[in-house]
Each structure stands twice: as structure tokens, then as C-alpha cells.
PDB file of C-alpha atoms and ligand atoms in Angstrom:
ATOM      1  CA  MET A   1    -118.092  23.218   7.981  1.00 62.00           C
ATOM      2  CA  THR A   2    -117.778  26.384  10.066  1.00 60.00           C
ATOM      3  CA  LYS A   3    -119.872  29.335   8.940  1.00 79.00           C
ATOM      4  CA  LYS A   4    -117.389  32.098   9.532  1.00 89.00           C
ATOM      5  CA  PRO A   5    -117.176  35.163   7.318  1.00 95.00           C
ATOM      6  CA  LEU A   6    -114.806  34.946   4.390  1.00 98.00           C
ATOM      7  CA  PHE A   7    -113.676  37.619   1.949  1.00 98.00           C
ATOM      8  CA  ILE A   8    -113.135  36.167  -1.537  1.00 98.00           C
ATOM      9  CA  VAL A   9    -111.894  38.031  -4.627  1.00 98.00           C
ATOM     10  CA  LEU A  10    -112.006  36.856  -8.220  1.00 98.00           C
ATOM     11  CA  ASP A  11    -109.658  38.724 -10.515  1.00 98.00           C
ATOM     12  CA  GLY A  12    -107.782  38.426 -13.797  1.00 98.00           C
ATOM     13  CA  ILE A  13    -107.478  40.012 -17.233  1.00 96.00           C
ATOM     14  CA  ASP A  14    -110.596  41.479 -18.829  1.00 93.00           C
ATOM     15  CA  GLY A  15    -112.669  38.726 -20.369  1.00 94.00           C
ATOM     16  CA  CYS A  16    -111.242  36.093 -17.978  1.00 97.00           C
ATOM     17  CA  GLY A  17    -114.752  35.511 -16.618  1.00 97.00           C
ATOM     18  CA  SER A  18    -114.536  37.208 -13.211  1.00 98.00           C
ATOM     19  CA  THR A  19    -118.113  38.559 -13.451  1.00 98.00           C
ATOM     20  CA  THR A  20    -119.605  35.285 -14.721  1.00 98.00           C
ATOM     21  CA  HIS A  21    -117.857  33.231 -12.051  1.00 98.00           C
ATOM     22  CA  SER A  22    -118.483  35.633  -9.156  1.00 98.00           C
ATOM     23  CA  GLN A  23    -122.216  35.367  -9.882  1.00 98.00           C
ATOM     24  CA  LEU A  24    -122.142  31.563 -10.197  1.00 98.00           C
ATOM     25  CA  LEU A  25    -120.083  31.201  -7.031  1.00 98.00           C
ATOM     26  CA  ALA A  26    -122.438  33.482  -5.066  1.00 98.00           C
ATOM     27  CA  ALA A  27    -125.464  31.427  -6.160  1.00 98.00           C
ATOM     28  CA  PHE A  28    -123.701  28.157  -5.293  1.00 98.00           C
ATOM     29  CA  LEU A  29    -122.717  29.262  -1.788  1.00 98.00           C
ATOM     30  CA  GLU A  30    -126.086  30.822  -1.051  1.00 98.00           C
ATOM     31  CA  TYR A  31    -128.512  28.283  -2.498  1.00 97.00           C
ATOM     32  CA  LYS A  32    -126.561  25.020  -2.402  1.00 97.00           C
ATOM     33  CA  LYS A  33    -124.490  25.569   0.734  1.00 96.00           C
ATOM     34  CA  ASP A  34    -126.770  27.850   2.709  1.00 96.00           C
ATOM     35  CA  PHE A  35    -124.276  30.610   3.492  1.00 97.00           C
ATOM     36  CA  LYS A  36    -125.181  34.268   3.854  1.00 97.00           C
ATOM     37  CA  VAL A  37    -123.524  35.745   0.751  1.00 98.00           C
ATOM     38  CA  HIS A  38    -122.897  39.305  -0.355  1.00 98.00           C
ATOM     39  CA  LEU A  39    -121.814  39.729  -3.982  1.00 98.00           C
ATOM     40  CA  THR A  40    -120.139  42.975  -4.968  1.00 98.00           C
ATOM     41  CA  HIS A  41    -117.806  44.361  -7.646  1.00 98.00           C
ATOM     42  CA  GLU A  42    -115.300  47.054  -8.496  1.00 98.00           C
ATOM     43  CA  PRO A  43    -115.745  49.761  -9.546  1.00 97.00           C
ATOM     44  CA  SER A  44    -118.317  49.753  -6.739  1.00 98.00           C
ATOM     45  CA  LYS A  45    -121.869  51.070  -6.886  1.00 97.00           C
ATOM     46  CA  SER A  46    -120.859  54.320  -5.123  1.00 97.00           C
ATOM     47  CA  ASP A  47    -120.786  57.690  -6.909  1.00 97.00           C
ATOM     48  CA  ILE A  48    -117.009  57.332  -7.290  1.00 98.00           C
ATOM     49  CA  GLY A  49    -117.550  53.897  -8.831  1.00 97.00           C
ATOM     50  CA  LYS A  50    -120.048  55.338 -11.300  1.00 97.00           C
ATOM     51  CA  LEU A  51    -117.597  58.079 -12.261  1.00 97.00           C
ATOM     52  CA  LEU A  52    -114.889  55.445 -12.766  1.00 96.00           C
ATOM     53  CA  ARG A  53    -117.114  53.452 -15.159  1.00 95.00           C
ATOM     54  CA  LYS A  54    -117.362  56.607 -17.302  1.00 95.00           C
ATOM     55  CA  PHE A  55    -113.641  57.359 -17.060  1.00 94.00           C
ATOM     56  CA  LEU A  56    -112.740  53.815 -18.149  1.00 90.00           C
ATOM     57  CA  LYS A  57    -114.202  54.681 -21.561  1.00 89.00           C
ATOM     58  CA  ASN A  58    -112.396  58.046 -21.739  1.00 92.00           C
ATOM     59  CA  GLU A  59    -108.890  58.134 -23.252  1.00 90.00           C
ATOM     60  CA  GLU A  60    -108.210  61.593 -21.809  1.00 95.00           C
ATOM     61  CA  ILE A  61    -108.237  60.512 -18.178  1.00 94.00           C
ATOM     62  CA  PRO A  62    -104.630  59.777 -17.086  1.00 94.00           C
ATOM     63  CA  PRO A  63    -103.902  56.468 -15.319  1.00 93.00           C
ATOM     64  CA  THR A  64    -102.750  58.434 -12.249  1.00 96.00           C
ATOM     65  CA  THR A  65    -106.282  59.856 -11.901  1.00 96.00           C
ATOM     66  CA  ASP A  66    -107.759  56.389 -12.365  1.00 95.00           C
ATOM     67  CA  ALA A  67    -105.432  55.035  -9.666  1.00 97.00           C
ATOM     68  CA  LEU A  68    -106.452  57.762  -7.193  1.00 98.00           C
ATOM     69  CA  LEU A  69    -110.150  57.296  -7.874  1.00 98.00           C
ATOM     70  CA  PHE A  70    -109.960  53.498  -7.687  1.00 98.00           C
ATOM     71  CA  ALA A  71    -108.247  53.823  -4.305  1.00 98.00           C
ATOM     72  CA  ALA A  72    -110.933  56.228  -3.049  1.00 98.00           C
ATOM     73  CA  ASP A  73    -113.693  53.975  -4.379  1.00 98.00           C
ATOM     74  CA  ARG A  74    -112.119  50.937  -2.711  1.00 98.00           C
ATOM     75  CA  ASP A  75    -111.620  52.723   0.611  1.00 98.00           C
ATOM     76  CA  LEU A  76    -115.321  53.569   0.680  1.00 98.00           C
ATOM     77  CA  HIS A  77    -116.308  50.144  -0.654  1.00 98.00           C
ATOM     78  CA  TYR A  78    -114.333  48.327   2.026  1.00 98.00           C
ATOM     79  CA  HIS A  79    -115.327  50.421   5.036  1.00 98.00           C
ATOM     80  CA  ASN A  80    -118.990  51.060   4.199  1.00 98.00           C
ATOM     81  CA  GLU A  81    -119.926  47.786   2.540  1.00 98.00           C
ATOM     82  CA  ILE A  82    -117.480  44.863   2.670  1.00 98.00           C
ATOM     83  CA  LYS A  83    -116.406  45.222   6.322  1.00 98.00           C
ATOM     84  CA  LYS A  84    -119.983  45.672   7.504  1.00 98.00           C
ATOM     85  CA  ARG A  85    -121.104  42.481   5.759  1.00 98.00           C
ATOM     86  CA  LEU A  86    -118.119  40.515   7.071  1.00 98.00           C
ATOM     87  CA  ASP A  87    -118.915  41.747  10.597  1.00 98.00           C
ATOM     88  CA  ASP A  88    -122.473  40.449  10.077  1.00 98.00           C
ATOM     89  CA  GLY A  89    -121.113  36.983   9.222  1.00 97.00           C
ATOM     90  CA  TYR A  90    -121.477  37.074   5.446  1.00 98.00           C
ATOM     91  CA  ILE A  91    -119.218  35.545   2.838  1.00 98.00           C
ATOM     92  CA  VAL A  92    -118.305  38.538   0.659  1.00 98.00           C
ATOM     93  CA  ILE A  93    -117.370  37.929  -2.973  1.00 99.00           C
ATOM     94  CA  SER A  94    -115.863  40.853  -4.836  1.00 98.00           C
ATOM     95  CA  ASP A  95    -115.606  40.749  -8.617  1.00 98.00           C
ATOM     96  CA  ARG A  96    -112.158  42.454  -8.787  1.00 98.00           C
ATOM     97  CA  TYR A  97    -110.357  44.341  -5.999  1.00 98.00           C
ATOM     98  CA  ILE A  98    -106.913  45.845  -5.310  1.00 98.00           C
ATOM     99  CA  GLU A  99    -105.078  43.448  -7.645  1.00 98.00           C
ATOM    100  CA  SER A 100    -106.897  44.964 -10.648  1.00 97.00           C
ATOM    101  CA  SER A 101    -105.572  48.420  -9.651  1.00 96.00           C
ATOM    102  CA  ILE A 102    -102.066  47.164  -9.020  1.00 97.00           C
ATOM    103  CA  ILE A 103    -101.930  45.541 -12.437  1.00 97.00           C
ATOM    104  CA  TYR A 104    -103.938  47.850 -14.685  1.00 95.00           C
ATOM    105  CA  GLN A 105    -102.718  51.195 -13.370  1.00 94.00           C
ATOM    106  CA  SER A 106     -99.051  50.315 -12.844  1.00 96.00           C
ATOM    107  CA  ILE A 107     -98.732  48.827 -16.303  1.00 95.00           C
ATOM    108  CA  GLN A 108    -100.019  51.990 -17.968  1.00 92.00           C
ATOM    109  CA  SER A 109     -97.414  54.398 -16.670  1.00 92.00           C
ATOM    110  CA  ASP A 110     -93.758  54.246 -15.566  1.00 94.00           C
ATOM    111  CA  ARG A 111     -94.651  56.869 -12.976  1.00 94.00           C
ATOM    112  CA  ILE A 112     -97.015  54.479 -11.197  1.00 97.00           C
ATOM    113  CA  SER A 113     -95.257  51.965  -8.982  1.00 97.00           C
ATOM    114  CA  ILE A 114     -96.926  49.023  -7.282  1.00 97.00           C
ATOM    115  CA  GLU A 115     -95.660  50.461  -3.963  1.00 97.00           C
ATOM    116  CA  TRP A 116     -97.511  53.741  -4.571  1.00 98.00           C
ATOM    117  CA  ILE A 117    -100.762  51.904  -5.283  1.00 98.00           C
ATOM    118  CA  LYS A 118    -100.307  49.873  -2.105  1.00 98.00           C
ATOM    119  CA  GLN A 119     -99.764  53.112  -0.146  1.00 98.00           C
ATOM    120  CA  LEU A 120    -102.950  54.626  -1.592  1.00 98.00           C
ATOM    121  CA  ASN A 121    -104.816  51.514  -0.491  1.00 98.00           C
ATOM    122  CA  LYS A 122    -103.170  51.418   2.928  1.00 97.00           C
ATOM    123  CA  PHE A 123    -106.378  51.439   4.979  1.00 98.00           C
ATOM    124  CA  ILE A 124    -108.395  48.718   3.261  1.00 98.00           C
ATOM    125  CA  GLY A 125    -108.886  45.161   4.486  1.00 98.00           C
ATOM    126  CA  HIS A 126    -107.401  42.344   2.441  1.00 98.00           C
ATOM    127  CA  PRO A 127    -109.124  39.250   1.028  1.00 98.00           C
ATOM    128  CA  ASP A 128    -108.821  35.860   2.752  1.00 98.00           C
ATOM    129  CA  LEU A 129    -108.734  34.227  -0.662  1.00 98.00           C
ATOM    130  CA  THR A 130    -107.793  35.682  -4.060  1.00 98.00           C
ATOM    131  CA  ILE A 131    -108.387  33.592  -7.165  1.00 98.00           C
ATOM    132  CA  ILE A 132    -106.826  34.670 -10.441  1.00 98.00           C
ATOM    133  CA  LEU A 133    -108.648  33.359 -13.498  1.00 98.00           C
ATOM    134  CA  ASP A 134    -106.085  32.822 -16.199  1.00 98.00           C
ATOM    135  CA  ILE A 135    -106.668  32.851 -19.930  1.00 97.00           C
ATOM    136  CA  GLU A 136    -104.775  33.791 -23.090  1.00 96.00           C
ATOM    137  CA  ALA A 137    -105.263  37.440 -24.067  1.00 94.00           C
ATOM    138  CA  LYS A 138    -106.573  36.523 -27.513  1.00 92.00           C
ATOM    139  CA  THR A 139    -109.304  34.255 -26.124  1.00 94.00           C
ATOM    140  CA  ALA A 140    -110.286  36.806 -23.471  1.00 93.00           C
ATOM    141  CA  LEU A 141    -110.649  39.584 -26.011  1.00 90.00           C
ATOM    142  CA  ALA A 142    -112.690  37.405 -28.340  1.00 89.00           C
ATOM    143  CA  ARG A 143    -115.189  36.865 -25.512  1.00 88.00           C
ATOM    144  CA  LYS A 144    -115.849  40.573 -25.016  1.00 82.00           C
ATOM    145  CA  LYS A 145    -118.335  42.438 -27.132  1.00 72.00           C
ATOM    146  CA  GLU A 146    -117.084  45.575 -28.912  1.00 65.00           C
ATOM    147  CA  LYS A 147    -119.330  47.848 -26.819  1.00 61.00           C
ATOM    148  CA  ASP A 148    -117.949  46.431 -23.585  1.00 72.00           C
ATOM    149  CA  LEU A 149    -114.340  47.201 -24.399  1.00 68.00           C
ATOM    150  CA  GLU A 150    -112.533  49.720 -22.241  1.00 71.00           C
ATOM    151  CA  LYS A 151    -109.781  52.085 -23.263  1.00 66.00           C
ATOM    152  CA  PHE A 152    -106.914  49.725 -22.521  1.00 65.00           C
ATOM    153  CA  GLU A 153    -108.243  46.555 -24.063  1.00 68.00           C
ATOM    154  CA  ASP A 154    -106.190  45.280 -26.968  1.00 81.00           C
ATOM    155  CA  THR A 155    -104.232  42.065 -27.384  1.00 86.00           C
ATOM    156  CA  SER A 156    -100.656  43.300 -26.889  1.00 90.00           C
ATOM    157  CA  PHE A 157    -101.668  45.265 -23.801  1.00 92.00           C
ATOM    158  CA  LEU A 158    -103.595  42.300 -22.391  1.00 93.00           C
ATOM    159  CA  VAL A 159    -100.593  40.005 -22.933  1.00 95.00           C
ATOM    160  CA  LYS A 160     -98.555  42.278 -20.628  1.00 96.00           C
ATOM    161  CA  VAL A 161    -101.444  42.404 -18.151  1.00 96.00           C
ATOM    162  CA  ARG A 162    -101.715  38.619 -18.110  1.00 97.00           C
ATOM    163  CA  ASN A 163     -97.969  38.180 -17.500  1.00 98.00           C
ATOM    164  CA  LEU A 164     -98.043  40.608 -14.596  1.00 98.00           C
ATOM    165  CA  TYR A 165    -101.104  38.866 -13.084  1.00 98.00           C
ATOM    166  CA  LEU A 166     -99.276  35.537 -13.275  1.00 98.00           C
ATOM    167  CA  SER A 167     -96.007  36.758 -11.806  1.00 98.00           C
ATOM    168  CA  ARG A 168     -97.783  38.612  -8.979  1.00 98.00           C
ATOM    169  CA  ALA A 169    -100.028  35.623  -8.270  1.00 98.00           C
ATOM    170  CA  LYS A 170     -96.965  33.420  -7.776  1.00 97.00           C
ATOM    171  CA  GLN A 171     -95.282  36.038  -5.615  1.00 97.00           C
ATOM    172  CA  GLU A 172     -98.380  36.623  -3.437  1.00 97.00           C
ATOM    173  CA  GLY A 173     -99.490  32.976  -3.258  1.00 97.00           C
ATOM    174  CA  TYR A 174    -102.835  33.559  -5.003  1.00 98.00           C
ATOM    175  CA  HIS A 175    -104.685  30.619  -6.502  1.00 98.00           C
ATOM    176  CA  ILE A 176    -104.462  30.487 -10.285  1.00 98.00           C
ATOM    177  CA  ILE A 177    -107.281  28.695 -12.111  1.00 98.00           C
ATOM    178  CA  SER A 178    -107.358  28.352 -15.888  1.00 98.00           C
ATOM    179  CA  SER A 179    -110.604  29.714 -17.314  1.00 98.00           C
ATOM    180  CA  ASP A 180    -109.919  28.300 -20.764  1.00 97.00           C
ATOM    181  CA  ASP A 181    -112.539  25.574 -20.418  1.00 97.00           C
ATOM    182  CA  ILE A 182    -116.319  25.099 -20.333  1.00 98.00           C
ATOM    183  CA  ILE A 183    -117.811  27.540 -17.795  1.00 98.00           C
ATOM    184  CA  GLU A 184    -119.193  24.712 -15.587  1.00 98.00           C
ATOM    185  CA  PHE A 185    -115.778  23.023 -15.322  1.00 98.00           C
ATOM    186  CA  VAL A 186    -114.040  26.272 -14.419  1.00 98.00           C
ATOM    187  CA  GLN A 187    -116.749  27.021 -11.831  1.00 98.00           C
ATOM    188  CA  GLU A 188    -116.318  23.571 -10.302  1.00 98.00           C
ATOM    189  CA  LYS A 189    -112.609  24.251  -9.736  1.00 98.00           C
ATOM    190  CA  ILE A 190    -113.404  27.618  -8.162  1.00 99.00           C
ATOM    191  CA  GLN A 191    -116.004  26.013  -5.860  1.00 98.00           C
ATOM    192  CA  LYS A 192    -113.515  23.353  -4.789  1.00 98.00           C
ATOM    193  CA  THR A 193    -110.881  25.967  -3.945  1.00 98.00           C
ATOM    194  CA  VAL A 194    -113.416  27.949  -1.896  1.00 98.00           C
ATOM    195  CA  LEU A 195    -114.747  24.861  -0.082  1.00 98.00           C
ATOM    196  CA  ASP A 196    -111.176  23.800   0.760  1.00 97.00           C
ATOM    197  CA  LYS A 197    -110.569  27.253   2.220  1.00 97.00           C
ATOM    198  CA  LEU A 198    -113.809  27.104   4.228  1.00 96.00           C
ATOM    199  CA  ASN A 199    -112.909  23.648   5.523  1.00 94.00           C
ATOM    200  CA  THR A 200    -109.465  24.679   6.710  1.00 92.00           C
ATOM    201  CA  GLN A 201    -110.620  27.924   8.319  1.00 84.00           C
ATOM    202  CA  ASN A 202    -110.257  27.800  12.090  1.00 61.00           C
TER     203      ASN A 202
HETATM  204  N1  ADP B   1    -115.276  29.611 -19.864  1.00 80.58           N
HETATM  205  C1  ADP B   1    -115.913  30.383 -20.746  1.00 80.58           C
HETATM  206  N2  ADP B   1    -116.167  29.944 -21.999  1.00 80.58           N
HETATM  207  C2  ADP B   1    -116.809  30.725 -22.883  1.00 80.58           C
HETATM  208  N3  ADP B   1    -117.258  31.962 -22.641  1.00 80.58           N
HETATM  209  C3  ADP B   1    -117.041  32.470 -21.416  1.00 80.58           C
HETATM  210  C4  ADP B   1    -116.349  31.716 -20.402  1.00 80.58           C
HETATM  211  N4  ADP B   1    -116.274  32.487 -19.281  1.00 80.58           N
HETATM  212  C5  ADP B   1    -116.877  33.644 -19.572  1.00 80.58           C
HETATM  213  N5  ADP B   1    -117.359  33.646 -20.846  1.00 80.58           N
HETATM  214  C6  ADP B   1    -118.063  34.727 -21.536  1.00 80.58           C
HETATM  215  O1  ADP B   1    -117.077  35.732 -21.784  1.00 80.58           O
HETATM  216  C7  ADP B   1    -117.629  37.036 -21.636  1.00 80.58           C
HETATM  217  C8  ADP B   1    -116.819  37.818 -20.639  1.00 80.58           C
HETATM  218  O2  ADP B   1    -117.009  37.237 -19.352  1.00 80.58           O
HETATM  219  P1  ADP B   1    -117.048  38.157 -18.041  1.00 80.58           P
HETATM  220  O3  ADP B   1    -117.451  37.271 -16.923  1.00 80.58           O
HETATM  221  O4  ADP B   1    -117.850  39.392 -18.301  1.00 80.58           O
HETATM  222  O5  ADP B   1    -115.520  38.516 -17.941  1.00 80.58           O
HETATM  223  P2  ADP B   1    -114.821  39.644 -17.073  1.00 80.58           P
HETATM  224  O6  ADP B   1    -115.830  40.075 -16.050  1.00 80.58           O
HETATM  225  O7  ADP B   1    -113.628  38.955 -16.483  1.00 80.58           O
HETATM  226  O8  ADP B   1    -114.401  40.719 -18.033  1.00 80.58           O
HETATM  227  C9  ADP B   1    -119.077  36.849 -21.228  1.00 80.58           C
HETATM  228  O9  ADP B   1    -119.874  36.979 -22.376  1.00 80.58           O
HETATM  229  C10 ADP B   1    -119.106  35.417 -20.673  1.00 80.58           C
HETATM  230  O10 ADP B   1    -120.377  34.796 -20.840  1.00 80.58           O
HETATM  231 MG1   MG B   2    -116.474  41.912 -15.473  1.00 80.58          MG
END
């Protein structure tokens, strides 16, 4: 297997398991497969990312502001962190990336089009592999603790979010993996998808 850099993103509705599986995947690739791995997440650890974590709990921040800040955070995240690691030969795994912005911000306001979000994110690099973890909204919400809930997390909203993730995944050719199973089984499917990608990389 070639050891070339690869940029992987795990995404999906809140509670789909993107954080759990990004961590498991990073450990698998690093300790079992001996790759250099950099695990990261969005919002990022930058000051903009920290501000976003606060704003995600605040009902008074409009989705347009969230969209602008997410784009700024991602621009910084890509150029100062992700790209540097890829250039150093790492596999980079990001727990959420542009797809989360496209879905979550566009769905909250008729004024926010997917095209506008893409324009805001015009200068970022794109993942080599995006995996969407799919789960029913009800199950996802049941997995989250009350204190972890963000302003837009309720079942009817998450149903819309899930449908948009699925339709965009088909349109963009993302891999869809059901996360409605025992964690280890879901992780195995993710690992297989990543290993297939690594094996076919030229
Ligand atoms: N397949 C699964 N079965 C049961 N619980 C799960 C599964 N995947 C994740 N969880 C649990 O659900 C919660 C939310 O998972 P998390 O990875 O934080 O989701 P996300 O980052 O997508 O919001 C966590 O407590 C996690 O341990
Ligand atoms: Mg998470």
C-alpha cells in the first residue's frame, strides 16, 4: 500500500457518530497500519473556532453570521493546518468540514444558498474522501446528552438535515455508511472504505 497523503472527512447529522468514528479511524490508521495521522475537527481549535462553539449555543446569532465565521474558520484551518500536514505526508482526518456548513447553514435560511456557501469557501482544498454517516434523526438525537445539544437540534429539523445530507451525498458521489449498528461494525465499514481508497490511490 502506498503511503501518500490523504484527506478524509467524516460528516453527517449531529449524533451520527462523526467524532467517535474519526477518533477510532485515526487510532486504527496510526497504530495498526503505521501511517502518520493528523486528526482534526470543525469548528477548529483556532480563535474563530472557539467563538463558533459559543455561537452554536446562542439563538441570537443569525445563520448568515455562522456561515461567514465557519468559512473564515475553515479557510484558516485548511491553509494553516490541514494543507501543511498533507504536504508533510500525513493522512488528515477531519471530523466535519464544508459539507456541514452547506447543509446546516443553507437549511436554516432561504437567504443562504448552497452556491453562496461554496463561494465563501472558494479557496479551501477539498477532501479526497468524504464519508457520510447516516442514521435516523430520532436515534441520533437520543444519543446526544441534553448539555451537548446545539441551537438547531430537534427531531423535525434533523429529519430535514438528514434528507439533505443524503441527496447531496448521492449528487456528489460521497460514500454513505449506515451508523445504525454496533460501533465496532460501523467502524469496520469505515476502515474498509478508507483502505480501498488507499489501495486504489496512484
Ligand atoms: N453506533 C453507535 N451506537 C451507539 N451509540 C453510539 C454509536 N455511535 C456513536 N454513539 C454515541 O453517540 C453519541 C454521539 O456520538 P458522536 O460521535 O459525538 O456524534 P457526532 O460527533 O456525530 O455528533 C456519543 O455518546 C457516542 O458514544
Ligand atoms: Mg461531534
